[in-house]
Amino acid sequence: MSGGDMAKPLLGHRSVEGDHSVAPTAGRTVGVLGSGDFARSLAIRLVCSGFKVVVGSRNPKRKAGLFPSAAEVTFQAEAVKKTDVIFVAVFREHYSTLCDLADVLAGKILVDVSNNTEINHHKESNAEYLASLFPACTVVKGFNVISAWTLQSGARDGNKQVLICSNNQEAKRIVAEIAQVMGFTPVDMGCMSSACEIENIPLRLLPAWKIPIFLALGLFLFFFTYNLVRQVIHPYIRGQKKFYKIPIEVVNTTLPCVAYIMLSLVYLPGVLAACSQLYYGTKYRRFPDWLDQWLRHRKQIGLLSFFCAALHAVYSLCLPMRRSHRYQLIETAVKQAMEKKTDVWVEEEVWRMEIYISVGIIALGLLSLLAITSLPSIANSLNWREFSFVQSTLGFIALLISTLHTLTYGWSRAFDENQYKFYLPPTYTLTLLVPCTVILARVIFSLPCIQQRLLRIRRGWEKGRYVKFVLPSATGEYSSGETSSNV
Amino acid sequence: MSGGDMAKPLLGHRSVEGDHSVAPTAGRTVGVLGSGDFARSLAIRLVCSGFKVVVGSRNPKRKAGLFPSAAEVTFQAEAVKKTDVIFVAVFREHYSTLCDLADVLAGKILVDVSNNTEINHHKESNAEYLASLFPACTVVKGFNVISAWTLQSGARDGNKQVLICSNNQEAKRIVAEIAQVMGFTPVDMGCMSSACEIENIPLRLLPAWKIPIFLALGLFLFFFTYNLVRQVIHPYIRGQKKFYKIPIEVVNTTLPCVAYIMLSLVYLPGVLAACSQLYYGTKYRRFPDWLDQWLRHRKQIGLLSFFCAALHAVYSLCLPMRRSHRYQLIETAVKQAMEKKTDVWVEEEVWRMEIYISVGIIALGLLSLLAITSLPSIANSLNWREFSFVQSTLGFIALLISTLHTLTYGWSRAFDENQYKFYLPPTYTLTLLVPCTVILARVIFSLPCIQQRLLRIRRGWEKGRYVKFVLPSATGEYSSGETSSNV
Amino acid sequence: MSGGDMAKPLLGHRSVEGDHSVAPTAGRTVGVLGSGDFARSLAIRLVCSGFKVVVGSRNPKRKAGLFPSAAEVTFQAEAVKKTDVIFVAVFREHYSTLCDLADVLAGKILVDVSNNTEINHHKESNAEYLASLFPACTVVKGFNVISAWTLQSGARDGNKQVLICSNNQEAKRIVAEIAQVMGFTPVDMGCMSSACEIENIPLRLLPAWKIPIFLALGLFLFFFTYNLVRQVIHPYIRGQKKFYKIPIEVVNTTLPCVAYIMLSLVYLPGVLAACSQLYYGTKYRRFPDWLDQWLRHRKQIGLLSFFCAALHAVYSLCLPMRRSHRYQLIETAVKQAMEKKTDVWVEEEVWRMEIYISVGIIALGLLSLLAITSLPSIANSLNWREFSFVQSTLGFIALLISTLHTLTYGWSRAFDENQYKFYLPPTYTLTLLVPCTVILARVIFSLPCIQQRLLRIRRGWEKGRYVKFVLPSATGEYSSGETSSNV
């Protein structure tokens, strides 16, 4: 979504100003200053795109080997003289070394492709700094969002957008055309002031994941300590050493809690959104920011939930592998043998476990389907109805089944007071809170009266405004409502 | 493949009619009626693509906030006056509310972007309905296949096709150009009559998956009951209660059967195709529809087979976790102890299990490779030889290994009459039927004589027509033959 | 990346020579000779792209059914007369059958779309062979890299490049324009001599995977035999039959070794690169070819490492399922019972296993994240900093954790001389060598003095050349250095 409201693709400008007036773009000579990875990749791509490339280097002889044979490698001054569009593929701290070229550079277009090492590292953007060094040149910021790798491989799918900004429309147009011939999609980010914004883009580190990850960690810590107290501290005070449980058992009772609550948090915002729509009787009222944020992070929350669920599965499968498990087994066996007790079978225990394992596997299977369909390449091949069916309907079913898993796991423990260590209720009872609220809300929304009102609102109906209204089929419409709130 | 034989991209028309005659597309003013999610996203994308956007709303003041600042939000009549291309982003049931704009709209191009909630919900398509309401306007159907989300994010990869139809070529061309400047690929679907077809596309729900899923469910039900009878009913009649086996053990003996047979069904149609080619001595004879269908659904069948296999793996891994397993272990241990029997080791049993587990894991590993390579983003990065190598060669090896897995699992049980509960043969014997046929057929096809004939046919040779023929290398050619029948 | 330094996209030429001189591309008539899968798909795509298509066949009546209704199917001579661009969709061995068309074909453009069945199957490329048969025609090689499937489905993402070569620029340009209108990206591969190269591309079989796979197999074989000797041969000589261990236990002690060493081999080349950069004090010195190769294969090596790790996990989880495990358990239980020994608990053993299992799971979790982010569709949606964070930082953490896993698994065994069967040290000690070197090197590189020098070099600083140098933040720069060597 780089670009946003401000961005205008330069194709627009181009066809407005007409593209017959300008000199043919491809085949034009382009200069490159610098001989790093980026300069090299840039030269290769430019050559492959039919441009004549002149590379300016301090000692052309030694550097020539690095560049494609088709590119001419010469001294900086030479190179600059031969062209009027020059890519400055040099680190900010070396800009000053170009100052002696100032007069040959005068009047030319300099393309600043540089990146910083930290967000807002310098008070002024590299491009503005370059412009200040060479007032006689027109500086255009661009190509910094493209990696050397993408330049060389010509990224098949994935990001091909080249964000461009400059105070000179004409210069911007020329660079945009070059970008286009190179196979990228130029996007006009306006004037130089947005250079800083553009330079920060490649420094972003998974911004969408920060909140969900902290959320998951928070939940993990809380439930980890809670389980630690119940499973280790409590017995310790009672005089049993159970510390060996920490690495696996405590972790494995914590992970499902996180996974389960995270999953319910994927569907909670949708419920809240529906509530506010019902309350205000319109869909045109903006949601509060926190809710918008939340709605936008559901995918990440869901994926983290799946990740925890998968880990939980692996941990559980490892349980019978452990020495501790083996020893306990043998010990009970030996005890039984000495007491000559042959039947140890507890029908209820057997049933409980068979059921909750089986249900758990099904839940995991569904979650993995959700995870797979959120892969970009697959999500893009689905139409909105398919996507909403998988993400909203199947996802909700997964939530229901995980609830069943939790309940059968808990069985009657909630009512067995021995389970209340230090008066702390069994962990699973805590986790049920949010999911059950979500499920309850969903059930209520599916009541005909509520549902009709809801989907009327989602069809644009507003409280206190009469609209001739044909009731469309519930399901389809509902899911569509879901989608629009799903994306 | 949307489009199909009928579809012509409007680039064609455009360059034919020459694109210099028309007013510059980008920079033109475009109108949007409506203020829903879609209208908003449309406005944002249009602005980003360099269009002047005028939004028509019933009360502009309240709605203005929803739209990008660059877009002008005014009263509907105002907006309509300002432009001659108007996107009608309004639900079908609200079309009638636009009737009072009829005279201002006269002579303008209306773009119907609406979707229905059910396939063939109304007897006439929304676009035709709109046209009937505004006879004085030229209606163009389009953009309905694009979701609000795609509009805003500008889907990087994935579907960028915008299917367009109208009875007016010129109007169609203009809308197509707008779509193109917005970064989409316009596809000409002909005249208004195909509007209905276009409106049904976003309502499709995974059509390719229906048959395979029903197939899988059918197989599951059959084998589930079969195993239920053998593992639960039969002992029950003999007086043992084994109902606890239903949730896990019965399911876990059913899943592998489904997975295994589904896998063989992926390769059966290829065999049948080869047979018909051999029989008719030509490759130019169309296959019967059911076979075509089948060939086209192989990917889905294969993925479902993998899904079942994966579930089978997880279920099996859960077996030793169960209480029942624990109890049985202890009981045997106790019995042994009381009988003072120390050696319980049965060499044959040990070998059987070590082997079939190991083989099973290898089969699963191969299947997961197949599953991964059918991800769109990966499949697209392979050339046909690589794809056919993985899908056809590796896949067939996976089938062989699963057969080995099944056989070693079965071991000598087929010949032990205690296994014939109610005279029903052990389940695994049933499953072997189809796979073995496929393997046998493949072996026969690999006989030099047959193979040569087959690949001659696949090189275009026809029975009763002489062709000077240079025999190409078998292997390469064969796999190429495979591919062409693989895609 | 196909194309390389030589390739120029024909868009270049086109806009240079101006596209107004030529007849409008789309809407022109194009001929197709042949009626195989490819011919059919080609015809369909051409029709969908707005071309008039004439198909030449030996008996048009029978073949007409195979082609879209919009295409005209007639006798070869007829078809050829109607157009001047003819796609020859015929197998090389049938070229001779076209000789009687020689005079009607004279002066026309023949597009050779054929593929071979083996790399360098014939001494001269198909295109050159065709040219030799029809000296009066202009032959253009192209479209052979596109599969019939891609033609029909119009591959959304994935490879859309059409490599074109010919000795005639004009013919090349026309074919390129046709390719473009069909929605492909034409790439100029120069003159006819490169036809052979182009024809070999679709025959490549996962070239990037060969070396890594052989590497993995080699390691597997070595460690397999090593473990075989230690776990099976040695006891056999001592008189115990442990052959049943081969299918699972030996394999399962081998896989982790392979996975672990492969993982370290992903990071070793980066270390070597850094060393050479430090040694020569410049980043402009090309790495030796073997190192370049290695750097380019890291992704594949990493994925194989993950594959082995995953298999190792599954194998380990299967251990408690096995009969042998069950028997051993019962036997020990029985023995204990007879000796009336109730406490079998060995605290140290318990702790060791709980820890190394838990750590192992975490390592696997991290590796799976790495594997997922190397899916094309996901890798493309990351900026270089995110990609390098996951691949370089997380990956290295995964290496650290696997080392921890190995060490806790080994525990004190390295110092227990019973572990030295035939004086062979325990397997895990061998595997530690490479990874520990890598980790050590990384630690050294992170020493301020070394690190600063390293990142100076990566910022273009060269030994013996003074540069005004502003020290940028370590971390950011370092990771960026990593990336550039990561891609």
PDB file of N, CA and C in Angstrom, chain A residues 26 35 37 48-49 62 66 68 91 93-94 96 117-118 156-158 201-204 206 243-244 247 315 321-324 327 331 334 375 381, chain C residues 1 4-5 7-9 12 16 156 159 284 286 316 336 341-342 344 346 349 351 353-354 358 361 378 380 383 385-386 459 462 467-468 473 477 484:
ATOM      1  N   ALA A  26      14.115   4.410 -24.087  1.00  0.00           N
ATOM      2  CA  ALA A  26      15.100   3.332 -24.184  1.00  0.00           C
ATOM      3  C   ALA A  26      16.125   3.696 -25.246  1.00  0.00           C
ATOM      4  N   SER A  35      30.513   1.832  -7.616  1.00  0.00           N
ATOM      5  CA  SER A  35      30.843   0.506  -8.147  1.00  0.00           C
ATOM      6  C   SER A  35      30.556  -0.566  -7.096  1.00  0.00           C
ATOM      7  N   ASP A  37      27.672  -3.158  -4.971  1.00  0.00           N
ATOM      8  CA  ASP A  37      26.714  -4.174  -5.428  1.00  0.00           C
ATOM      9  C   ASP A  37      25.586  -3.518  -6.202  1.00  0.00           C
ATOM     10  N   CYS A  48      20.424  -4.589 -19.815  1.00  0.00           N
ATOM     11  CA  CYS A  48      19.428  -5.566 -20.268  1.00  0.00           C
ATOM     12  C   CYS A  48      18.172  -4.876 -20.774  1.00  0.00           C
ATOM     13  N   SER A  49      17.927  -3.655 -20.316  1.00  0.00           N
ATOM     14  CA  SER A  49      16.713  -2.951 -20.721  1.00  0.00           C
ATOM     15  C   SER A  49      16.964  -2.051 -21.918  1.00  0.00           C
ATOM     16  N   ARG A  62      40.503  -1.028 -12.658  1.00  0.00           N
ATOM     17  CA  ARG A  62      40.299  -2.095 -11.689  1.00  0.00           C
ATOM     18  C   ARG A  62      38.814  -2.470 -11.585  1.00  0.00           C
ATOM     19  N   LEU A  66      34.008  -5.632 -12.896  1.00  0.00           N
ATOM     20  CA  LEU A  66      32.788  -5.874 -12.116  1.00  0.00           C
ATOM     21  C   LEU A  66      31.532  -5.667 -12.943  1.00  0.00           C
ATOM     22  N   PRO A  68      28.980  -5.386 -16.571  1.00  0.00           N
ATOM     23  CA  PRO A  68      28.740  -6.110 -17.823  1.00  0.00           C
ATOM     24  C   PRO A  68      29.576  -5.511 -18.944  1.00  0.00           C
ATOM     25  N   PHE A  91      27.325   5.768  -1.085  1.00  0.00           N
ATOM     26  CA  PHE A  91      26.800   5.949   0.264  1.00  0.00           C
ATOM     27  C   PHE A  91      26.818   7.428   0.660  1.00  0.00           C
ATOM     28  N   GLU A  93      27.782   9.021   3.095  1.00  0.00           N
ATOM     29  CA  GLU A  93      29.012   9.612   3.662  1.00  0.00           C
ATOM     30  C   GLU A  93      30.075   9.862   2.599  1.00  0.00           C
ATOM     31  N   HIS A  94      29.871   9.344   1.365  1.00  0.00           N
ATOM     32  CA  HIS A  94      30.839   9.589   0.286  1.00  0.00           C
ATOM     33  C   HIS A  94      30.369  10.673  -0.667  1.00  0.00           C
ATOM     34  N   SER A  96      30.238  13.738  -0.402  1.00  0.00           N
ATOM     35  CA  SER A  96      31.177  14.860  -0.426  1.00  0.00           C
ATOM     36  C   SER A  96      32.310  14.611  -1.430  1.00  0.00           C
ATOM     37  N   THR A 117      20.780   3.601   7.404  1.00  0.00           N
ATOM     38  CA  THR A 117      20.970   2.404   8.213  1.00  0.00           C
ATOM     39  C   THR A 117      20.021   2.392   9.402  1.00  0.00           C
ATOM     40  N   GLU A 118      19.404   3.551   9.663  1.00  0.00           N
ATOM     41  CA  GLU A 118      18.417   3.627  10.732  1.00  0.00           C
ATOM     42  C   GLU A 118      17.299   4.547  10.289  1.00  0.00           C
ATOM     43  N   ARG A 156      10.009 -11.552 -10.341  1.00  0.00           N
ATOM     44  CA  ARG A 156       8.871 -11.948 -11.177  1.00  0.00           C
ATOM     45  C   ARG A 156       7.602 -11.372 -10.593  1.00  0.00           C
ATOM     46  N   ASP A 157       7.164 -11.938  -9.471  1.00  0.00           N
ATOM     47  CA  ASP A 157       6.030 -11.317  -8.805  1.00  0.00           C
ATOM     48  C   ASP A 157       6.619 -10.446  -7.688  1.00  0.00           C
ATOM     49  N   GLY A 158       5.831 -10.120  -6.688  1.00  0.00           N
ATOM     50  CA  GLY A 158       6.379  -9.318  -5.600  1.00  0.00           C
ATOM     51  C   GLY A 158       6.475  -7.860  -5.989  1.00  0.00           C
ATOM     52  N   ILE A 201      11.159   3.487   4.167  1.00  0.00           N
ATOM     53  CA  ILE A 201      10.430   2.255   3.826  1.00  0.00           C
ATOM     54  C   ILE A 201      11.297   1.004   3.904  1.00  0.00           C
ATOM     55  N   PRO A 202      12.499   0.989   3.283  1.00  0.00           N
ATOM     56  CA  PRO A 202      13.273  -0.263   3.319  1.00  0.00           C
ATOM     57  C   PRO A 202      13.806  -0.600   4.705  1.00  0.00           C
ATOM     58  N   LEU A 203      13.631   0.326   5.664  1.00  0.00           N
ATOM     59  CA  LEU A 203      14.160   0.075   7.016  1.00  0.00           C
ATOM     60  C   LEU A 203      13.093  -0.480   7.940  1.00  0.00           C
ATOM     61  N   ARG A 204      11.852  -0.505   7.455  1.00  0.00           N
ATOM     62  CA  ARG A 204      10.775  -1.058   8.284  1.00  0.00           C
ATOM     63  C   ARG A 204      11.069  -2.518   8.602  1.00  0.00           C
ATOM     64  N   LEU A 206       8.989  -5.601   9.665  1.00  0.00           N
ATOM     65  CA  LEU A 206       7.734  -6.307   9.933  1.00  0.00           C
ATOM     66  C   LEU A 206       6.796  -5.505  10.846  1.00  0.00           C
ATOM     67  N   PHE A 243      10.293 -29.940  39.365  1.00  0.00           N
ATOM     68  CA  PHE A 243      10.921 -28.927  38.511  1.00  0.00           C
ATOM     69  C   PHE A 243      11.169 -29.436  37.097  1.00  0.00           C
ATOM     70  N   TYR A 244      11.358 -30.768  36.977  1.00  0.00           N
ATOM     71  CA  TYR A 244      11.636 -31.305  35.638  1.00  0.00           C
ATOM     72  C   TYR A 244      10.478 -31.019  34.667  1.00  0.00           C
ATOM     73  N   PRO A 247      10.562 -27.549  31.449  1.00  0.00           N
ATOM     74  CA  PRO A 247      10.876 -27.402  30.019  1.00  0.00           C
ATOM     75  C   PRO A 247       9.757 -27.863  29.085  1.00  0.00           C
ATOM     76  N   TYR A 315       4.842 -30.617  20.962  1.00  0.00           N
ATOM     77  CA  TYR A 315       5.186 -30.854  22.373  1.00  0.00           C
ATOM     78  C   TYR A 315       4.405 -32.042  22.909  1.00  0.00           C
ATOM     79  N   MET A 321       7.737 -39.742  24.661  1.00  0.00           N
ATOM     80  CA  MET A 321       9.135 -40.030  24.345  1.00  0.00           C
ATOM     81  C   MET A 321      10.032 -39.871  25.565  1.00  0.00           C
ATOM     82  N   ARG A 322       9.547 -39.076  26.540  1.00  0.00           N
ATOM     83  CA  ARG A 322      10.424 -38.624  27.618  1.00  0.00           C
ATOM     84  C   ARG A 322      10.768 -39.746  28.584  1.00  0.00           C
ATOM     85  N   ARG A 323      11.948 -39.669  29.128  1.00  0.00           N
ATOM     86  CA  ARG A 323      12.366 -40.611  30.172  1.00  0.00           C
ATOM     87  C   ARG A 323      11.347 -40.596  31.308  1.00  0.00           C
ATOM     88  N   SER A 324      10.969 -39.370  31.765  1.00  0.00           N
ATOM     89  CA  SER A 324      10.066 -39.272  32.921  1.00  0.00           C
ATOM     90  C   SER A 324       8.829 -40.135  32.689  1.00  0.00           C
ATOM     91  N   TYR A 327       9.721 -43.788  33.067  1.00  0.00           N
ATOM     92  CA  TYR A 327       9.931 -44.183  34.471  1.00  0.00           C
ATOM     93  C   TYR A 327       8.604 -44.321  35.189  1.00  0.00           C
ATOM     94  N   GLU A 331       7.222 -47.587  36.955  1.00  0.00           N
ATOM     95  CA  GLU A 331       6.919 -47.591  38.392  1.00  0.00           C
ATOM     96  C   GLU A 331       5.501 -48.068  38.661  1.00  0.00           C
ATOM     97  N   VAL A 334       5.249 -51.734  38.054  1.00  0.00           N
ATOM     98  CA  VAL A 334       5.860 -52.512  39.142  1.00  0.00           C
ATOM     99  C   VAL A 334       4.933 -52.527  40.350  1.00  0.00           C
ATOM    100  N   LEU A 375      -1.396 -17.633   2.647  1.00  0.00           N
ATOM    101  CA  LEU A 375      -0.199 -17.397   1.840  1.00  0.00           C
ATOM    102  C   LEU A 375      -0.575 -16.463   0.690  1.00  0.00           C
ATOM    103  N   SER A 381      -5.430 -16.068  -5.335  1.00  0.00           N
ATOM    104  CA  SER A 381      -6.106 -16.869  -6.360  1.00  0.00           C
ATOM    105  C   SER A 381      -7.550 -17.190  -5.946  1.00  0.00           C
TER     106      SER A 381
ATOM    107  N   MET C   1      16.018 -14.282 -14.416  1.00  0.00           N
ATOM    108  CA  MET C   1      17.394 -13.904 -14.678  1.00  0.00           C
ATOM    109  C   MET C   1      17.825 -14.387 -16.055  1.00  0.00           C
ATOM    110  N   GLY C   4      20.448 -12.410 -18.995  1.00  0.00           N
ATOM    111  CA  GLY C   4      21.804 -12.061 -18.566  1.00  0.00           C
ATOM    112  C   GLY C   4      22.279 -10.811 -19.283  1.00  0.00           C
ATOM    113  N   ASP C   5      23.563 -10.603 -19.290  1.00  0.00           N
ATOM    114  CA  ASP C   5      24.105  -9.349 -19.827  1.00  0.00           C
ATOM    115  C   ASP C   5      23.653  -9.110 -21.259  1.00  0.00           C
ATOM    116  N   ALA C   7      20.922  -9.902 -22.855  1.00  0.00           N
ATOM    117  CA  ALA C   7      19.510  -9.737 -23.227  1.00  0.00           C
ATOM    118  C   ALA C   7      19.085  -8.280 -23.231  1.00  0.00           C
ATOM    119  N   LYS C   8      18.372  -7.891 -24.306  1.00  0.00           N
ATOM    120  CA  LYS C   8      17.713  -6.567 -24.334  1.00  0.00           C
ATOM    121  C   LYS C   8      16.242  -6.796 -24.600  1.00  0.00           C
ATOM    122  N   PRO C   9      15.332  -6.235 -23.744  1.00  0.00           N
ATOM    123  CA  PRO C   9      13.912  -6.407 -24.043  1.00  0.00           C
ATOM    124  C   PRO C   9      13.574  -5.615 -25.286  1.00  0.00           C
ATOM    125  N   GLY C  12      12.515  -1.780 -25.851  1.00  0.00           N
ATOM    126  CA  GLY C  12      13.548  -0.801 -26.171  1.00  0.00           C
ATOM    127  C   GLY C  12      13.507  -0.511 -27.655  1.00  0.00           C
ATOM    128  N   VAL C  16      12.341   2.894 -29.804  1.00  0.00           N
ATOM    129  CA  VAL C  16      13.377   3.591 -30.571  1.00  0.00           C
ATOM    130  C   VAL C  16      12.919   3.740 -32.013  1.00  0.00           C
ATOM    131  N   ARG C 156      -0.719 -16.197 -14.184  1.00  0.00           N
ATOM    132  CA  ARG C 156      -0.899 -14.922 -13.494  1.00  0.00           C
ATOM    133  C   ARG C 156       0.448 -14.354 -13.089  1.00  0.00           C
ATOM    134  N   ASN C 159       6.659 -17.086 -14.589  1.00  0.00           N
ATOM    135  CA  ASN C 159       7.483 -16.668 -15.707  1.00  0.00           C
ATOM    136  C   ASN C 159       6.640 -16.245 -16.907  1.00  0.00           C
ATOM    137  N   TYR C 284      35.517  -5.019  -3.438  1.00  0.00           N
ATOM    138  CA  TYR C 284      35.425  -4.990  -4.902  1.00  0.00           C
ATOM    139  C   TYR C 284      36.166  -6.149  -5.539  1.00  0.00           C
ATOM    140  N   ARG C 286      36.453  -9.808  -6.583  1.00  0.00           N
ATOM    141  CA  ARG C 286      35.518 -10.919  -6.831  1.00  0.00           C
ATOM    142  C   ARG C 286      35.887 -12.114  -5.963  1.00  0.00           C
ATOM    143  N   SER C 316      11.692 -39.281  15.302  1.00  0.00           N
ATOM    144  CA  SER C 316      11.798 -39.335  16.762  1.00  0.00           C
ATOM    145  C   SER C 316      10.431 -39.561  17.388  1.00  0.00           C
ATOM    146  N   GLN C 336      12.100 -55.282  36.893  1.00  0.00           N
ATOM    147  CA  GLN C 336      11.986 -54.475  38.119  1.00  0.00           C
ATOM    148  C   GLN C 336      11.059 -55.157  39.107  1.00  0.00           C
ATOM    149  N   LYS C 341      12.143 -53.805  42.679  1.00  0.00           N
ATOM    150  CA  LYS C 341      12.693 -52.437  42.672  1.00  0.00           C
ATOM    151  C   LYS C 341      11.618 -51.477  42.218  1.00  0.00           C
ATOM    152  N   THR C 342      11.241 -50.543  43.084  1.00  0.00           N
ATOM    153  CA  THR C 342      10.162 -49.634  42.686  1.00  0.00           C
ATOM    154  C   THR C 342      10.706 -48.315  42.126  1.00  0.00           C
ATOM    155  N   VAL C 344      12.930 -46.291  39.796  1.00  0.00           N
ATOM    156  CA  VAL C 344      13.796 -46.412  38.618  1.00  0.00           C
ATOM    157  C   VAL C 344      14.202 -45.013  38.158  1.00  0.00           C
ATOM    158  N   VAL C 346      15.890 -41.724  37.335  1.00  0.00           N
ATOM    159  CA  VAL C 346      17.235 -41.147  37.265  1.00  0.00           C
ATOM    160  C   VAL C 346      17.102 -39.676  36.925  1.00  0.00           C
ATOM    161  N   GLU C 349      19.014 -38.183  33.857  1.00  0.00           N
ATOM    162  CA  GLU C 349      18.475 -38.625  32.571  1.00  0.00           C
ATOM    163  C   GLU C 349      17.196 -37.848  32.239  1.00  0.00           C
ATOM    164  N   TRP C 351      16.155 -34.887  33.304  1.00  0.00           N
ATOM    165  CA  TRP C 351      16.440 -33.498  32.949  1.00  0.00           C
ATOM    166  C   TRP C 351      17.031 -33.395  31.558  1.00  0.00           C
ATOM    167  N   MET C 353      16.786 -35.242  28.977  1.00  0.00           N
ATOM    168  CA  MET C 353      15.859 -35.476  27.869  1.00  0.00           C
ATOM    169  C   MET C 353      14.834 -34.355  27.771  1.00  0.00           C
ATOM    170  N   GLU C 354      14.270 -33.950  28.939  1.00  0.00           N
ATOM    171  CA  GLU C 354      13.277 -32.872  28.909  1.00  0.00           C
ATOM    172  C   GLU C 354      13.870 -31.652  28.200  1.00  0.00           C
ATOM    173  N   SER C 358      12.852 -30.184  24.403  1.00  0.00           N
ATOM    174  CA  SER C 358      12.262 -28.841  24.358  1.00  0.00           C
ATOM    175  C   SER C 358      13.062 -27.920  23.436  1.00  0.00           C
ATOM    176  N   ILE C 361      12.589 -28.747  19.763  1.00  0.00           N
ATOM    177  CA  ILE C 361      11.329 -28.272  19.182  1.00  0.00           C
ATOM    178  C   ILE C 361      11.447 -26.808  18.807  1.00  0.00           C
ATOM    179  N   ILE C 378       6.234 -15.133  -0.432  1.00  0.00           N
ATOM    180  CA  ILE C 378       6.453 -14.424   0.836  1.00  0.00           C
ATOM    181  C   ILE C 378       7.747 -13.626   0.770  1.00  0.00           C
ATOM    182  N   ASN C 380       9.079 -12.256  -1.644  1.00  0.00           N
ATOM    183  CA  ASN C 380       8.897 -11.047  -2.454  1.00  0.00           C
ATOM    184  C   ASN C 380       8.148  -9.956  -1.709  1.00  0.00           C
ATOM    185  N   ASN C 383      10.869  -6.545   2.595  1.00  0.00           N
ATOM    186  CA  ASN C 383      11.955  -5.678   2.133  1.00  0.00           C
ATOM    187  C   ASN C 383      13.275  -6.294   2.610  1.00  0.00           C
ATOM    188  N   ARG C 385      15.555  -5.594   4.557  1.00  0.00           N
ATOM    189  CA  ARG C 385      15.911  -5.660   5.974  1.00  0.00           C
ATOM    190  C   ARG C 385      15.147  -6.784   6.662  1.00  0.00           C
ATOM    191  N   GLU C 386      13.850  -6.902   6.328  1.00  0.00           N
ATOM    192  CA  GLU C 386      13.051  -7.974   6.915  1.00  0.00           C
ATOM    193  C   GLU C 386      13.614  -9.327   6.498  1.00  0.00           C
ATOM    194  N   ARG C 459      30.871  -0.529   3.258  1.00  0.00           N
ATOM    195  CA  ARG C 459      30.390   0.788   2.832  1.00  0.00           C
ATOM    196  C   ARG C 459      31.292   1.349   1.733  1.00  0.00           C
ATOM    197  N   GLU C 462      38.225   1.242   1.110  1.00  0.00           N
ATOM    198  CA  GLU C 462      39.230   0.288   0.637  1.00  0.00           C
ATOM    199  C   GLU C 462      40.556   0.539   1.328  1.00  0.00           C
ATOM    200  N   VAL C 467      39.047   7.763   2.936  1.00  0.00           N
ATOM    201  CA  VAL C 467      37.692   8.248   2.678  1.00  0.00           C
ATOM    202  C   VAL C 467      37.170   8.927   3.926  1.00  0.00           C
ATOM    203  N   LYS C 468      36.657  10.148   3.753  1.00  0.00           N
ATOM    204  CA  LYS C 468      36.020  10.795   4.892  1.00  0.00           C
ATOM    205  C   LYS C 468      34.900   9.855   5.338  1.00  0.00           C
ATOM    206  N   SER C 473      25.475   3.361  12.295  1.00  0.00           N
ATOM    207  CA  SER C 473      25.157   2.430  13.395  1.00  0.00           C
ATOM    208  C   SER C 473      25.585   1.035  12.999  1.00  0.00           C
ATOM    209  N   GLU C 477      23.759  -1.583   9.643  1.00  0.00           N
ATOM    210  CA  GLU C 477      24.699  -1.729   8.541  1.00  0.00           C
ATOM    211  C   GLU C 477      25.127  -3.175   8.406  1.00  0.00           C
ATOM    212  N   SER C 484      23.343  -8.228   1.436  1.00  0.00           N
ATOM    213  CA  SER C 484      23.953  -8.174   0.110  1.00  0.00           C
ATOM    214  C   SER C 484      24.713  -9.468  -0.128  1.00  0.00           C
TER     215      SER C 484
END
